[in-house]
């Protein structure tokens, strides 16, 4: 175990990775304060999520803003997502709401051999992000 902070693993090849393992890693990063997320209610029942910090796989910085239209069921597109909550709003025992969002790594292009032009190392994961504002009820 080395705890030397090495930010950015440029030798990592691009690879489509099952999300379950990265979701668990993402949870660790959230606890460590290396990955952040927040959700907010926008007009017309749209939910906007913002996830930023370190990719659980390649540790590159990511900054992902996503808009979630109401009624668009997010399907489990990636096998291996079992045990990870589906995307969407869910309540916590303490009464707060969280939004589970699927995030694909979006680190800058050229970070990984074989990466597509849009960038990313290929990892995708889910994180639960808290709502910053609670609108109506
Ligand atoms: Zn990555
Ligand atoms: Zn990367």
mmCIF file of C-alpha atoms and ligand atoms in Angstrom:
data_model
loop_
_atom_site.group_PDB
_atom_site.id
_atom_site.type_symbol
_atom_site.label_atom_id
_atom_site.label_comp_id
_atom_site.label_asym_id
_atom_site.label_seq_id
_atom_site.Cartn_x
_atom_site.Cartn_y
_atom_site.Cartn_z
ATOM 1 C CA UNK A 1 0.000 0.000 0.000
ATOM 2 C CA UNK A 2 1.413 3.314 -1.004
ATOM 3 C CA UNK A 3 -0.314 6.470 0.024
ATOM 4 C CA UNK A 4 1.824 8.664 -2.146
ATOM 5 C CA UNK A 5 -0.629 10.904 -3.927
ATOM 6 C CA UNK A 6 -0.161 10.240 -7.589
ATOM 7 C CA UNK A 7 -2.762 12.221 -9.418
ATOM 8 C CA UNK A 8 -3.455 10.936 -12.863
ATOM 9 C CA UNK A 9 -2.499 7.545 -14.143
ATOM 10 C CA UNK A 10 -1.620 8.324 -17.697
ATOM 11 C CA UNK A 11 -0.464 4.815 -18.455
ATOM 12 C CA UNK A 12 -3.922 3.419 -17.873
ATOM 13 C CA UNK A 13 -5.428 2.304 -21.143
ATOM 14 C CA UNK A 14 -8.955 3.245 -21.946
ATOM 15 C CA UNK A 15 -11.229 0.399 -20.966
ATOM 16 C CA UNK A 16 -14.935 0.059 -20.589
ATOM 17 C CA UNK A 17 -15.268 -1.074 -17.012
ATOM 18 C CA UNK A 18 -18.244 -2.513 -15.203
ATOM 19 C CA UNK A 19 -19.603 0.115 -12.924
ATOM 20 C CA UNK A 20 -20.198 -1.823 -9.731
ATOM 21 C CA UNK A 21 -16.626 -1.874 -8.562
ATOM 22 C CA UNK A 22 -16.112 1.782 -9.415
ATOM 23 C CA UNK A 23 -19.272 2.714 -7.590
ATOM 24 C CA UNK A 24 -17.841 1.248 -4.420
ATOM 25 C CA UNK A 25 -14.574 3.026 -5.016
ATOM 26 C CA UNK A 26 -16.459 6.244 -5.692
ATOM 27 C CA UNK A 27 -18.139 5.900 -2.319
ATOM 28 C CA UNK A 28 -14.728 5.703 -0.692
ATOM 29 C CA UNK A 29 -13.625 8.829 -2.547
ATOM 30 C CA UNK A 30 -16.708 10.677 -1.358
ATOM 31 C CA UNK A 31 -15.899 9.712 2.219
ATOM 32 C CA UNK A 32 -12.335 10.857 1.725
ATOM 33 C CA UNK A 33 -13.495 14.169 0.328
ATOM 34 C CA UNK A 34 -11.972 13.544 -3.083
ATOM 35 C CA UNK A 35 -15.228 13.268 -4.966
ATOM 36 C CA UNK A 36 -18.135 15.621 -4.572
ATOM 37 C CA UNK A 37 -21.633 15.808 -5.834
ATOM 38 C CA UNK A 38 -24.749 17.814 -5.474
ATOM 39 C CA UNK A 39 -28.180 17.804 -6.985
ATOM 40 C CA UNK A 40 -30.740 20.514 -7.284
ATOM 41 C CA UNK A 41 -34.303 20.775 -8.362
ATOM 42 C CA UNK A 42 -34.775 22.855 -11.477
ATOM 43 C CA UNK A 43 -38.062 24.053 -12.986
ATOM 44 C CA UNK A 44 -40.374 21.505 -14.599
ATOM 45 C CA UNK A 45 -39.311 18.755 -12.220
ATOM 46 C CA UNK A 46 -35.939 18.544 -13.836
ATOM 47 C CA UNK A 47 -33.073 17.512 -11.607
ATOM 48 C CA UNK A 48 -29.604 18.831 -12.276
ATOM 49 C CA UNK A 49 -26.662 16.961 -10.836
ATOM 50 C CA UNK A 50 -23.084 18.068 -10.601
ATOM 51 C CA UNK A 51 -20.340 15.597 -9.773
ATOM 52 C CA UNK A 52 -16.735 16.646 -9.552
ATOM 53 C CA UNK A 53 -13.493 15.420 -8.129
ATOM 54 C CA UNK A 54 -11.362 12.405 -8.869
ATOM 55 C CA UNK A 55 -12.383 9.584 -11.129
ATOM 56 C CA UNK A 56 -12.424 6.388 -9.043
ATOM 57 C CA UNK A 57 -10.436 4.571 -11.674
ATOM 58 C CA UNK A 58 -7.843 6.909 -13.159
ATOM 59 C CA UNK A 59 -7.883 9.637 -10.494
ATOM 60 C CA UNK A 60 -8.059 12.330 -13.130
ATOM 61 C CA UNK A 61 -10.223 15.310 -12.400
ATOM 62 C CA UNK A 62 -13.723 15.076 -13.687
ATOM 63 C CA UNK A 63 -16.491 17.640 -13.657
ATOM 64 C CA UNK A 64 -19.804 16.308 -14.855
ATOM 65 C CA UNK A 65 -22.991 18.313 -15.086
ATOM 66 C CA UNK A 66 -26.074 16.316 -16.004
ATOM 67 C CA UNK A 67 -29.717 17.176 -16.474
ATOM 68 C CA UNK A 68 -32.322 14.560 -15.661
ATOM 69 C CA UNK A 69 -35.734 14.978 -17.229
ATOM 70 C CA UNK A 70 -38.685 13.727 -15.223
ATOM 71 C CA UNK A 71 -40.084 10.394 -16.268
ATOM 72 C CA UNK A 72 -37.028 9.263 -18.121
ATOM 73 C CA UNK A 73 -36.361 5.988 -16.453
ATOM 74 C CA UNK A 74 -32.700 5.353 -16.266
ATOM 75 C CA UNK A 75 -32.049 1.796 -17.195
ATOM 76 C CA UNK A 76 -29.294 -0.353 -15.940
ATOM 77 C CA UNK A 77 -27.355 -0.225 -19.154
ATOM 78 C CA UNK A 78 -24.274 -1.785 -17.715
ATOM 79 C CA UNK A 79 -24.230 -5.297 -16.402
ATOM 80 C CA UNK A 80 -22.676 -5.603 -13.023
ATOM 81 C CA UNK A 81 -24.717 -2.805 -11.545
ATOM 82 C CA UNK A 82 -26.531 -5.148 -9.237
ATOM 83 C CA UNK A 83 -26.488 -4.043 -5.656
ATOM 84 C CA UNK A 84 -26.042 -0.454 -6.707
ATOM 85 C CA UNK A 85 -29.110 1.729 -6.492
ATOM 86 C CA UNK A 86 -30.714 2.730 -9.762
ATOM 87 C CA UNK A 87 -30.597 6.319 -10.816
ATOM 88 C CA UNK A 88 -33.213 8.572 -9.405
ATOM 89 C CA UNK A 89 -34.383 10.209 -6.241
ATOM 90 C CA UNK A 90 -34.455 8.199 -3.091
ATOM 91 C CA UNK A 91 -35.051 9.060 0.526
ATOM 92 C CA UNK A 92 -32.677 8.452 3.348
ATOM 93 C CA UNK A 93 -33.643 7.330 6.828
ATOM 94 C CA UNK A 94 -32.891 10.803 8.139
ATOM 95 C CA UNK A 95 -35.463 12.308 5.798
ATOM 96 C CA UNK A 96 -33.098 13.922 3.329
ATOM 97 C CA UNK A 97 -33.273 13.164 -0.355
ATOM 98 C CA UNK A 98 -30.432 11.973 -2.474
ATOM 99 C CA UNK A 99 -30.181 11.521 -6.206
ATOM 100 C CA UNK A 100 -28.386 8.496 -7.537
ATOM 101 C CA UNK A 101 -26.634 9.420 -10.718
ATOM 102 C CA UNK A 102 -24.657 7.362 -13.188
ATOM 103 C CA UNK A 103 -21.447 9.125 -14.124
ATOM 104 C CA UNK A 104 -19.008 8.227 -16.850
ATOM 105 C CA UNK A 105 -15.416 9.323 -16.448
ATOM 106 C CA UNK A 106 -14.887 12.446 -18.500
ATOM 107 C CA UNK A 107 -11.258 13.264 -17.934
ATOM 108 C CA UNK A 108 -9.623 15.217 -20.750
ATOM 109 C CA UNK A 109 -8.874 13.496 -24.048
ATOM 110 C CA UNK A 110 -5.342 12.188 -24.546
ATOM 111 C CA UNK A 111 -5.299 10.986 -20.954
ATOM 112 C CA UNK A 112 -5.478 7.353 -21.927
ATOM 113 C CA UNK A 113 -4.280 5.321 -24.885
ATOM 114 C CA UNK A 114 -7.286 4.422 -26.982
ATOM 115 C CA UNK A 115 -9.640 6.878 -25.352
ATOM 116 C CA UNK A 116 -12.403 8.285 -27.517
ATOM 117 C CA UNK A 117 -12.220 11.959 -28.561
ATOM 118 C CA UNK A 118 -14.619 12.917 -25.827
ATOM 119 C CA UNK A 119 -12.133 11.711 -23.256
ATOM 120 C CA UNK A 120 -12.588 9.528 -20.236
ATOM 121 C CA UNK A 121 -10.904 6.340 -19.131
ATOM 122 C CA UNK A 122 -14.003 4.246 -19.752
ATOM 123 C CA UNK A 123 -15.022 3.800 -16.145
ATOM 124 C CA UNK A 124 -18.578 4.530 -15.148
ATOM 125 C CA UNK A 125 -20.008 4.514 -11.700
ATOM 126 C CA UNK A 126 -22.904 5.646 -9.587
ATOM 127 C CA UNK A 127 -22.900 8.028 -6.714
ATOM 128 C CA UNK A 128 -25.591 9.350 -4.452
ATOM 129 C CA UNK A 129 -25.563 13.107 -4.304
ATOM 130 C CA UNK A 130 -27.487 15.224 -1.803
ATOM 131 C CA UNK A 131 -29.947 17.880 -2.820
ATOM 132 C CA UNK A 132 -28.887 21.432 -2.232
ATOM 133 C CA UNK A 133 -32.411 22.784 -2.192
ATOM 134 C CA UNK A 134 -35.680 21.158 -1.385
ATOM 135 C CA UNK A 135 -38.404 22.510 -3.596
ATOM 136 C CA UNK A 136 -42.032 22.289 -2.632
ATOM 137 C CA UNK A 137 -43.347 18.978 -1.460
HETATM 138 ZN ZN1 LIG B 1 -11.280 7.935 -15.289
HETATM 139 ZN ZN1 LIG B 2 -8.411 9.628 -16.840
#
